[in-house]
Every structure is written in structure tokens, then in C-alpha cells.
CSV table of C-alpha atoms and ligand atoms in Angstrom, one decimal:
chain,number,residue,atom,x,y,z
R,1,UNK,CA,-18.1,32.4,13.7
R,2,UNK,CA,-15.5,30.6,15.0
R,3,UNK,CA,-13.5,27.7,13.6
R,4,UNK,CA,-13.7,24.1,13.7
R,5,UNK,CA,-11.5,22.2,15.7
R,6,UNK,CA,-9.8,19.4,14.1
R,7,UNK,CA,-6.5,17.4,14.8
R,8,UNK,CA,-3.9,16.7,12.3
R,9,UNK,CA,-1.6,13.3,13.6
R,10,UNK,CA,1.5,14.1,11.7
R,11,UNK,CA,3.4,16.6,9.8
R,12,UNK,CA,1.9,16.5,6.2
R,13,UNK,CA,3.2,18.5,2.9
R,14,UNK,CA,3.0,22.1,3.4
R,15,UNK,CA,-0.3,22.7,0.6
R,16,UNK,CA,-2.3,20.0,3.0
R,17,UNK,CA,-1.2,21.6,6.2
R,18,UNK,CA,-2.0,25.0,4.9
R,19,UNK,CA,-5.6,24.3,3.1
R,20,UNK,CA,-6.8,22.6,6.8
R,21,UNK,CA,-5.0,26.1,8.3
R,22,UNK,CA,-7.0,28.4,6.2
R,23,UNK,CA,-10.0,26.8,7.4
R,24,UNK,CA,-9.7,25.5,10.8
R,25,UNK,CA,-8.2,25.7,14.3
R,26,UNK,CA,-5.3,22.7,13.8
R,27,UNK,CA,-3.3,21.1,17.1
R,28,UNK,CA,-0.7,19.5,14.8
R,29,UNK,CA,1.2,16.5,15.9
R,30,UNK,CA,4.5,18.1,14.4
R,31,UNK,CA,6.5,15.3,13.8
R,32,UNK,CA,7.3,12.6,11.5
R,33,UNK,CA,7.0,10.3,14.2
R,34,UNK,CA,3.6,8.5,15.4
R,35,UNK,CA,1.5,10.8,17.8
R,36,UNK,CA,1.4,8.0,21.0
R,37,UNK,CA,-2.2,6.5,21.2
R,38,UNK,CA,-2.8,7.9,24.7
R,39,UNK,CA,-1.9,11.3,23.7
R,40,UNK,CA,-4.3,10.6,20.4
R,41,UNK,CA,-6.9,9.8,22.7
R,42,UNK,CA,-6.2,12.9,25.1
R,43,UNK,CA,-6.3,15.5,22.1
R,44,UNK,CA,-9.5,14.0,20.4
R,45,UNK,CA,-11.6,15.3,22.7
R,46,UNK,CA,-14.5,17.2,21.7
R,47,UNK,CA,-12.7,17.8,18.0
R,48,UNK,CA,-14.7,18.3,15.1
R,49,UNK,CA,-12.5,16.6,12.4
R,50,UNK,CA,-9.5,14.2,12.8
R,51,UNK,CA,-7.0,14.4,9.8
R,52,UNK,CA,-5.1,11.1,10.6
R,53,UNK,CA,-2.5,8.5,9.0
R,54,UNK,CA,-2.7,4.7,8.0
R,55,UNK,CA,-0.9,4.3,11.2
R,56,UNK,CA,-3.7,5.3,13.5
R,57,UNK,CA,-6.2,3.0,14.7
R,58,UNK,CA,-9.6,4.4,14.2
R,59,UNK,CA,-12.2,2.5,16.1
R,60,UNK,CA,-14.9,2.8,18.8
R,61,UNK,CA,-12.3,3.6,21.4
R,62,UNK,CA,-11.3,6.9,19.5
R,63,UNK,CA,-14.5,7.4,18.3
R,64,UNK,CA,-15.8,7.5,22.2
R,65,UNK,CA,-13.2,9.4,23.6
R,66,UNK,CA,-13.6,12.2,20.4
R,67,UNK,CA,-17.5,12.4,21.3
R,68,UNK,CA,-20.4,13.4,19.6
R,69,UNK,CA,-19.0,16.7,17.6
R,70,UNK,CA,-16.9,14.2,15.6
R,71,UNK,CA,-17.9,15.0,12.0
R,72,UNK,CA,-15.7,13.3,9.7
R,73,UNK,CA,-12.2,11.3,9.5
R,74,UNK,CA,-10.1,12.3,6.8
R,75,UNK,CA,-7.0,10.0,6.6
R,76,UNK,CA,-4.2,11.2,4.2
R,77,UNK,CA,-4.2,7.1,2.6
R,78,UNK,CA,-6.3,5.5,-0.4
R,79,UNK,CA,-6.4,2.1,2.1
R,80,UNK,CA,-8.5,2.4,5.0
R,81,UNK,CA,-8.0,-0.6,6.2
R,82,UNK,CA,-7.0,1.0,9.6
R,83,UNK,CA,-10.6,2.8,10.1
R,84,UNK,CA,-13.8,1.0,11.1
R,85,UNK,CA,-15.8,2.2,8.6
R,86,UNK,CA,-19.4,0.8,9.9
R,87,UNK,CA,-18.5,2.4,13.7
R,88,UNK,CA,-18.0,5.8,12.1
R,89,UNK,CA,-20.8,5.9,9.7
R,90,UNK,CA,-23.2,4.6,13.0
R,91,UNK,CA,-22.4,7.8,14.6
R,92,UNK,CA,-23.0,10.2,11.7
R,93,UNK,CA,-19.1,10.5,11.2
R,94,UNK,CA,-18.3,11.0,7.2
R,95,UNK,CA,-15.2,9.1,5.9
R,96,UNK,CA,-12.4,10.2,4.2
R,97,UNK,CA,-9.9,9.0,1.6
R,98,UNK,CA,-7.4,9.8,-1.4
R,99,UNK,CA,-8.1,7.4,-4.4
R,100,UNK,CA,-7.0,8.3,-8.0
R,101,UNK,CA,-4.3,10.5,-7.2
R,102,UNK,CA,-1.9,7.7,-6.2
R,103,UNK,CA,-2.9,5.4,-9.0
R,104,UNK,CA,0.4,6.2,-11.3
R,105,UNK,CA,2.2,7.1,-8.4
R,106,UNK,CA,1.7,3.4,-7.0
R,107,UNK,CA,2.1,1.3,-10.6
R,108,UNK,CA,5.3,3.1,-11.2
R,109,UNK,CA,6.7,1.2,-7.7
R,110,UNK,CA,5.4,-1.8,-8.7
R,111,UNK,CA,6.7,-2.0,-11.4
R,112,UNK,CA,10.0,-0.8,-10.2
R,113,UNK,CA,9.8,-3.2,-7.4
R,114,UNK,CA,8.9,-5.9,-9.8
R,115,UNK,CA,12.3,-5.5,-11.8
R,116,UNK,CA,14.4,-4.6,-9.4
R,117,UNK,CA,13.4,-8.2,-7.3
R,118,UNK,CA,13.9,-10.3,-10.8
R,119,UNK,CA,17.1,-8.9,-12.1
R,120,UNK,CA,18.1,-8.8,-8.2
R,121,UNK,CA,18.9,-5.0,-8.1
R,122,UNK,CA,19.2,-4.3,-4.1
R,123,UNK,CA,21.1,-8.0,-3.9
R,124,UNK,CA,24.0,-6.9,-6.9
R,125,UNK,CA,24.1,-3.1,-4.9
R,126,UNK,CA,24.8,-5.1,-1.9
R,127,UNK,CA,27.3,-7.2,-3.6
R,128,UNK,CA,29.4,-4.6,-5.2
R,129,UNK,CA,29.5,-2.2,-1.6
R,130,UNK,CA,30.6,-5.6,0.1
R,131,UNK,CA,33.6,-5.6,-2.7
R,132,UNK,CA,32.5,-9.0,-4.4
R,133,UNK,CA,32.6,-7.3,-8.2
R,134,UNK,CA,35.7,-9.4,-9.4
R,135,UNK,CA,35.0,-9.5,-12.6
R,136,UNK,CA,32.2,-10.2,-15.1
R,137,UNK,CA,30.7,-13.3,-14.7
R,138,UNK,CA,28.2,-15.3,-17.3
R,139,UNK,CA,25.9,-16.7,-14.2
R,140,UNK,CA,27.1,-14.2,-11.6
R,141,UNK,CA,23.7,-12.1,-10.6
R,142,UNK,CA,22.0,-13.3,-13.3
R,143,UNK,CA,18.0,-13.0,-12.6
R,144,UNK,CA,14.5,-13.5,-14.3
R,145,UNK,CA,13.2,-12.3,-17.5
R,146,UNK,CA,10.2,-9.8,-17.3
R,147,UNK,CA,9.7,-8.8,-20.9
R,148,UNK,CA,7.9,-11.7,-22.5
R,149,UNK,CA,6.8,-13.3,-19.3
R,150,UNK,CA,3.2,-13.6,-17.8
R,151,UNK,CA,2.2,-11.6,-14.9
R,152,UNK,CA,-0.6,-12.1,-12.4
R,153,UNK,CA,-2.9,-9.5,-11.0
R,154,UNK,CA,-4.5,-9.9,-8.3
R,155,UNK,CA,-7.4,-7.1,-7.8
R,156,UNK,CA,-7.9,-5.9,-10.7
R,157,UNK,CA,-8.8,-2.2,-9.8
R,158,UNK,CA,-7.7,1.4,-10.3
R,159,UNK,CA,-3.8,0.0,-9.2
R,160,UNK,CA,-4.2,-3.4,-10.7
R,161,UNK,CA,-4.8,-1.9,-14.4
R,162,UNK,CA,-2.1,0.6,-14.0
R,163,UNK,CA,0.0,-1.9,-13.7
R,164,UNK,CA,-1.1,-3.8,-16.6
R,165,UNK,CA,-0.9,-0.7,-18.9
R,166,UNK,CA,2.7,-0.3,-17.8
R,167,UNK,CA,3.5,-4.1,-18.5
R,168,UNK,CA,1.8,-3.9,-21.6
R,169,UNK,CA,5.2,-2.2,-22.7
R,170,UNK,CA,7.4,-5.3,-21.5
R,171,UNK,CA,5.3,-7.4,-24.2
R,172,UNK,CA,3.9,-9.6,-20.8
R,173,UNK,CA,0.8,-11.5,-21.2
R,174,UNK,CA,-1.7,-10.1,-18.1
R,175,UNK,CA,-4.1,-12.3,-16.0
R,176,UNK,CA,-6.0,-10.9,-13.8
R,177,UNK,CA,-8.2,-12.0,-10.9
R,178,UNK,CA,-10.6,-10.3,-8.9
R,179,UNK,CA,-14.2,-11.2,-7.6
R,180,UNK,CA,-15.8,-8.1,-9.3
R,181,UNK,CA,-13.9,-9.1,-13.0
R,182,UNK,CA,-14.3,-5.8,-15.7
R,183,UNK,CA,-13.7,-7.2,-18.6
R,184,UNK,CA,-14.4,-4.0,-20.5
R,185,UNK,CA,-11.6,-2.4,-18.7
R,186,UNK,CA,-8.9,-5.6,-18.5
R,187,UNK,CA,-9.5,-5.9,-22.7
R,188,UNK,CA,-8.2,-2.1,-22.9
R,189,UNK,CA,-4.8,-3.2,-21.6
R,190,UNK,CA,-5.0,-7.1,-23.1
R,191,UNK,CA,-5.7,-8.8,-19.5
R,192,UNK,CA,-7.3,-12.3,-19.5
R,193,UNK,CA,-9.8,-13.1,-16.5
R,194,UNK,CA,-8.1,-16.2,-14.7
R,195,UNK,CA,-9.8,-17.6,-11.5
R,196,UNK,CA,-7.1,-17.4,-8.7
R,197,UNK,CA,-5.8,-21.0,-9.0
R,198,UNK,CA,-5.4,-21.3,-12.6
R,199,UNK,CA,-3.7,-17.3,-12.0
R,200,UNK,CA,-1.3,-18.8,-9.7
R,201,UNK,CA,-0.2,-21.6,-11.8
R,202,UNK,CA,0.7,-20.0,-14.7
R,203,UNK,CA,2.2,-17.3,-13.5
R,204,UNK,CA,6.0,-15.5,-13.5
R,205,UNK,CA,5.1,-12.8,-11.5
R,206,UNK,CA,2.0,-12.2,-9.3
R,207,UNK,CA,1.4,-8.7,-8.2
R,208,UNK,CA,-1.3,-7.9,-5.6
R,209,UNK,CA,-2.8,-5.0,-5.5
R,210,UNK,CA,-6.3,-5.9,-3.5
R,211,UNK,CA,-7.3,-4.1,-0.4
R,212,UNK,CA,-7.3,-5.7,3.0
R,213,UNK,CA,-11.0,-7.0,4.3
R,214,UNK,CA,-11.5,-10.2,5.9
R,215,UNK,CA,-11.5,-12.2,2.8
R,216,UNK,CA,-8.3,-11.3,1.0
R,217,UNK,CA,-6.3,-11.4,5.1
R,218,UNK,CA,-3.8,-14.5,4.5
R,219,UNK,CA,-5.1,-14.7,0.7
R,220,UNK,CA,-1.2,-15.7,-0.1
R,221,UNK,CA,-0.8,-18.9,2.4
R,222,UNK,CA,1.3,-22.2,2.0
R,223,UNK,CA,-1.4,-23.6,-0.3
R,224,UNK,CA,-1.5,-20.1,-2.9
R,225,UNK,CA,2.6,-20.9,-2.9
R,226,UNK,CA,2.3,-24.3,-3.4
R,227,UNK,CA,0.2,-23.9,-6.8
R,228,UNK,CA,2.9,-20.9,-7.9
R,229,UNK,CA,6.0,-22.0,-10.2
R,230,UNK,CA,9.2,-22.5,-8.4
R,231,UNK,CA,10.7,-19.5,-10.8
R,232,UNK,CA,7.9,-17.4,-9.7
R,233,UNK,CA,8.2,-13.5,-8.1
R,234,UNK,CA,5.7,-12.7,-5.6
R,235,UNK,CA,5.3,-8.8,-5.5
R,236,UNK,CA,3.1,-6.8,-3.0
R,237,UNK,CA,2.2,-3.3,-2.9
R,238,UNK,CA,-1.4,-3.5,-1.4
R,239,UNK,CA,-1.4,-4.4,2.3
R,240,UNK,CA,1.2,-6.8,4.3
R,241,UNK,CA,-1.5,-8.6,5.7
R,242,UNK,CA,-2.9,-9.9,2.2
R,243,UNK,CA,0.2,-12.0,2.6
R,244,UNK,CA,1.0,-14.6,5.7
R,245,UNK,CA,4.4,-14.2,6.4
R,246,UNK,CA,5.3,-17.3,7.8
R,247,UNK,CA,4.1,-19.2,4.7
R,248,UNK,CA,5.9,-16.9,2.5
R,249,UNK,CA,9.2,-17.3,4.6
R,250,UNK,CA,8.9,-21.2,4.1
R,251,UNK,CA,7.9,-20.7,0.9
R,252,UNK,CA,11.0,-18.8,0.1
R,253,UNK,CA,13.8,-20.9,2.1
R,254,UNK,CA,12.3,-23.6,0.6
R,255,UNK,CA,12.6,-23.3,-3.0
R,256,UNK,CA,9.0,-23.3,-3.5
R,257,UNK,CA,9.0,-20.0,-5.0
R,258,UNK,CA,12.3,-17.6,-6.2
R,259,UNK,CA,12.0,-14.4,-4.6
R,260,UNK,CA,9.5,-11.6,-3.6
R,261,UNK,CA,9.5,-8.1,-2.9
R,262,UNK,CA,7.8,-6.3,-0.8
R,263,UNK,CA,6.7,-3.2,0.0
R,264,UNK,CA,3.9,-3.3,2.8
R,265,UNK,CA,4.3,-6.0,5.8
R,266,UNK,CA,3.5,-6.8,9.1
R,267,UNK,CA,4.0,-5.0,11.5
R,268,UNK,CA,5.5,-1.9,9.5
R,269,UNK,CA,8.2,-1.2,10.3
R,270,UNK,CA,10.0,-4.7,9.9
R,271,UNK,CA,12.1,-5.4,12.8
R,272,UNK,CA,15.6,-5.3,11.6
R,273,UNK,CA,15.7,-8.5,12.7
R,274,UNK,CA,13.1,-10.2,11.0
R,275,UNK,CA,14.0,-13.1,9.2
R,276,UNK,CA,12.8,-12.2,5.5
R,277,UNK,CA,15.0,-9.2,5.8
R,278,UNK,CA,17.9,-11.8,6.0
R,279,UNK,CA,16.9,-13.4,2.9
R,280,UNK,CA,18.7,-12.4,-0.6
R,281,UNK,CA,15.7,-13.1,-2.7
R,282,UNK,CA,13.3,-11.3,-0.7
R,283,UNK,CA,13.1,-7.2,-1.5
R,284,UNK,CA,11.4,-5.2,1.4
R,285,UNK,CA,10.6,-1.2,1.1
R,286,UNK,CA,9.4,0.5,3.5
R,287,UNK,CA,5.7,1.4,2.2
R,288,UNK,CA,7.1,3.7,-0.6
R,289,UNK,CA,4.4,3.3,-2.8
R,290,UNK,CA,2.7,6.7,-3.3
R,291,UNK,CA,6.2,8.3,-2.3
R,292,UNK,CA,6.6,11.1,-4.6
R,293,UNK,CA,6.6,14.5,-3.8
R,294,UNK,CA,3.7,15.6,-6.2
R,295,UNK,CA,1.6,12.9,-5.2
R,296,UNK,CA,2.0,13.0,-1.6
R,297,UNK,CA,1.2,16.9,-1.8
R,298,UNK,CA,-1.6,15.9,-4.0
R,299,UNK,CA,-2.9,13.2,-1.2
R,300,UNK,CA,-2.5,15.9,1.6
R,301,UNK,CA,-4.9,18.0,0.2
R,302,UNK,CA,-7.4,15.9,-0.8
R,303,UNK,CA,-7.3,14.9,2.9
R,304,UNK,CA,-7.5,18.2,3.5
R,305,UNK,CA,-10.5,19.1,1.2
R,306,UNK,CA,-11.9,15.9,3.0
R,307,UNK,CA,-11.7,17.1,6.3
R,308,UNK,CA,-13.4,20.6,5.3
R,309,UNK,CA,-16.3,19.5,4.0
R,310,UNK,CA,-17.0,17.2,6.7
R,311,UNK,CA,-16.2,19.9,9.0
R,312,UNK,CA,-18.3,22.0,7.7
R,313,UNK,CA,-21.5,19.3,6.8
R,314,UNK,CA,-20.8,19.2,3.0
R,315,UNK,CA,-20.0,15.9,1.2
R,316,UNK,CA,-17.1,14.7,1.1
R,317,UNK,CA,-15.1,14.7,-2.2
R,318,UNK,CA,-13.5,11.3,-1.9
R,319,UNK,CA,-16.1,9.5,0.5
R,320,UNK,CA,-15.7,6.5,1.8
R,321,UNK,CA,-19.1,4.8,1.8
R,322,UNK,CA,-18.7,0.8,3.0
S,1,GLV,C1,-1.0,3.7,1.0
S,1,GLV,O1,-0.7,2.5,1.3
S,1,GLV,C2,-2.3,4.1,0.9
S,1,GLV,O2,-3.3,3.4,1.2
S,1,GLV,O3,-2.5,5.3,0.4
């Protein structure tokens, strides 16, 4: 019998590439680069299973120019933001993605992202490469307190309660919002349920960590940084567009909150040129989040089991259902 045909849009770790390999015929876009959309569009044809990236749009145009053996789409990313769900499940294509393996991964970077913007890592690195180390100075670099403070989740899932766990350790006090609130789950790591206002308002930190749907787009706008503390750390690891950029540049020249640190934005990747990169209190990474080896070799072949059973008309382990 001979094998499925599936695409693979970029080079992926080895035990990912090799798993689809065993099973299928792979055209791999071998490069760390982005396969060009028209070339996507060119090499989806008649495919059984796409194995793609949060970078790839996946919507009725692809799904029209793959056709009807289209099975499943696998993408190596717990967000899937980038997929239209309801198109692929209209036309009998399964839906793929890598949740749970990424969790620690993620929280780790959060929190490291978290420190790093209020005791102003990147900015003192920067400062000591541009030779302005004279001395030791009482108020020179001197940033915000994390242990002791209180620290606002926002989506209060999988992620969000990894990072609480973790912060548990820096004696924080934990609010959480989220429209689904688990109270079972937030009183195993001490979190409070605070709607989002009252969340804002009180806190030194607020981390999100929601996906991106229609109703969280622009969640963090002029009027969420106008109820935040002027001391306060905004800190995003979910999805750039949970945050409007504009309002959080103003809100940042302005005074109206101290810094933030980002590690998703729009578009990714920054300009070099954009204006928060110009900004000392405002840390940007370049979507780092999952970035270890062992959990991005873990994500590949989830992706990869993903794309098999699809291929091949079993369930998928990690379905995407909605
Ligand atoms: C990364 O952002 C992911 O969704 O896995």
C-alpha cells in the first residue's frame, strides 16, 4: 500500500521529522525560513496531511487549493489561533495541536521574563556593553520587587497555574481571572478569583496567558492600562494580539504603567524599527516561549503522531475540537 502524502512547512527536530518519515511520503520545506504562501498553496495539492507552523495561515484558501484528500492539519503549536477551526472541521479535516507538553516549558519564560523586565536585566546588559558601569550606585538600575508582590493572571489555564505554582515560591499573592474560573484548581496554588477590573487594579504584575479568539483581541487597551498601577509590569506570553500595541506604547511613554515584556507581538517579527523596541522599559523576545530543546522535540512529535492518525483515519491524540 502506498504512503500518504503529507507536507511538512519547516525543518522541525529530528524525532518529529523522522516519526512523519517512517510513516509517510514528506515534501519538506527544509528551511528555518517560512515556505512562501504561493509555493504553500502549489505543494498542497491533493496532500493527505499538512504538518504546518503558527506562521501559516490555514483557511479556506489552503483548504481549497489542498482538496478533498485533506485529512488532518497537524500544526507543531499549542495556539491555533492561525487555523480556522470551523472551515477544517466542515470538510471532514481533523485538527491538530501540542498542549501539555509546553506547559513547564512556557511558565519557566514567564517567569523569567517577568524578573528579568522588573529588575531590568536586558536594560543593565545593555548598560554595562555600552561601558556606563562606573561604579556602584544606590539608585542606579534599581527595579521592582517580585517576591512579596501581587501578580495577576489572566487565563487561568494549563499556563496560567504553572505560573502561579512557580510564583507561589516568591511568596506573591495570585489573582486570577478567567471567564471559565476553577476554583478547585486556583486553591491548589493559593490563587484568588478577581473579576478583570478589580485584577487590574490591584495588581504589580499582570501576566496573560489567554488564547487569542475574538473576545480576548485588544483585551489590554488604553482603558485596561488606565485601571493598572503606574508601578505595574505588564507581561505577555500568550498571543501579541491579546494586547493593542498602540495603547500599550502610550501607556508606557506615558507613565501610566512602568514597563512590560513581551514575548509574542504583532506582526512577529518586530520591525527593528518599531517604536517599543526603542523603549528601555519594554522587554521584547522573540516568541521563545516553548524554546527548549526537549520540549520542542517533544512538540514535534506530537505533531507528528497528530498527523499519522489523521493520515491514516484514527483519532487524533491531541484534537482540536472548537
Ligand atoms: C506557541 O506559541 C504555541 O502556541 O505553541
Amino acid at each position: 500500500m502506498s504512503k500518504p502524502n503529507v507536507v511538512i512547512t519547516r525543518r522541525v527536530p529530528r524525532p518529529g521529522l523522522e516519526r512523519v518519515q517512517e510513516a509517510c511520503n514528506v515534501h519538506l520545506w527544509d528551511s528555518d525560513e517560512p515556505i512562501p504562501r504561493a509555493t504553500l498553496l502549489e505543494w498542497v495539492k491533493g496532500i493527505d496531511g499538512l504538518y504546518c507552523l503558527l506562521t501559516e495561515r490555514i483557511d479556506d484558501e489552503l483548504l481549497d487549493a489542498a482538496g478533498p484528500n485533506l485529512k488532518v492539519v497537524s500544526t507543531i503549536s499549542v495556539g491555533y489561533d492561525h487555523i480556522d477551526v470551523p472551515a477544517c472541521l466542515r470538510r471532514g479535516v481533523a485538527v491538530g495541536n501540542t498542549p501539555g507538553v509546553l506547559t513547564d516549558t512556557t511558565a519557566d519564560l514567564a517567569v523569567a521574563l517577568l524578573l528579568a523586565t522588573a529588575r531590568r536585566i536586558p536594560e543593565s546588559i545593555d548598560a554595562i556593553r555600552r561601558g556606563e558601569w562606573t561604579t556602584w550606585k544606590p539608585e542606579w538600575m534599581a527595579g521592582q520587587d517580585v517576591y512579596g508582590s501581587t501578580v495577576g493572571i489572566v487565563g487561568f489555564g494549563r499556563i496560567g497555574y504553572a505560573v502561579a505554582k512557580r510564583l507561589r515560591g516568591f511568596d506573591c499573592r495570585i489573582l486570577y481571572f478567567d471567564p471559565f474560573p476553577n476554583q478547585k484548581l486556583a486553591d491548589e496554588v493559593g490563587a484568588i478569583y478577581s473579576p478583570l477590573d478589580d485584577l487590574l487594579a490591584a495588581s504589580d504584575f499582570v501576566t496573560l496567558h489567554t488564547a487569542l479568539t475574538p473576545e480576548t483581541r485588544h483585551l489590554m487597551n488604553a482603558a485596561a492600562f488606565a485601571k493598572m498601577k503606574p508601578t505595574a509590569i505588564l507581561i505577555n506570553t500568550s498571543r501579541g494580539g491579546v494586547v493593542d500595541q498602540d495603547a500599550l506604547y502610550q501607556a508606557l511613554t506615558t507613565g501610566q504603567i512602568l514597563a512590560a515584556g513581551l514575548d509574542v507581538t504583532v506582526p512577529e517579527p518586530l520591525p527593528v524599527d518599531h517604536p517599543l523596541l526603542k523603549l528601555p522599559n519594554c522587554v521584547v523576545l522573540p516568541h521563545i516561549a516553548s524554546a527548549s530543546v526537549a520540549t520542542r522535540a517533544k512538540m514535534a512529535v506530537i505533531a507528528a503522531e497528530n498527523l499519522i492518525a489523521g493520515v491514516e483515519g484514527r483519532p487524533l491524540p491531541c484534537p482540536v475540537t472548537a
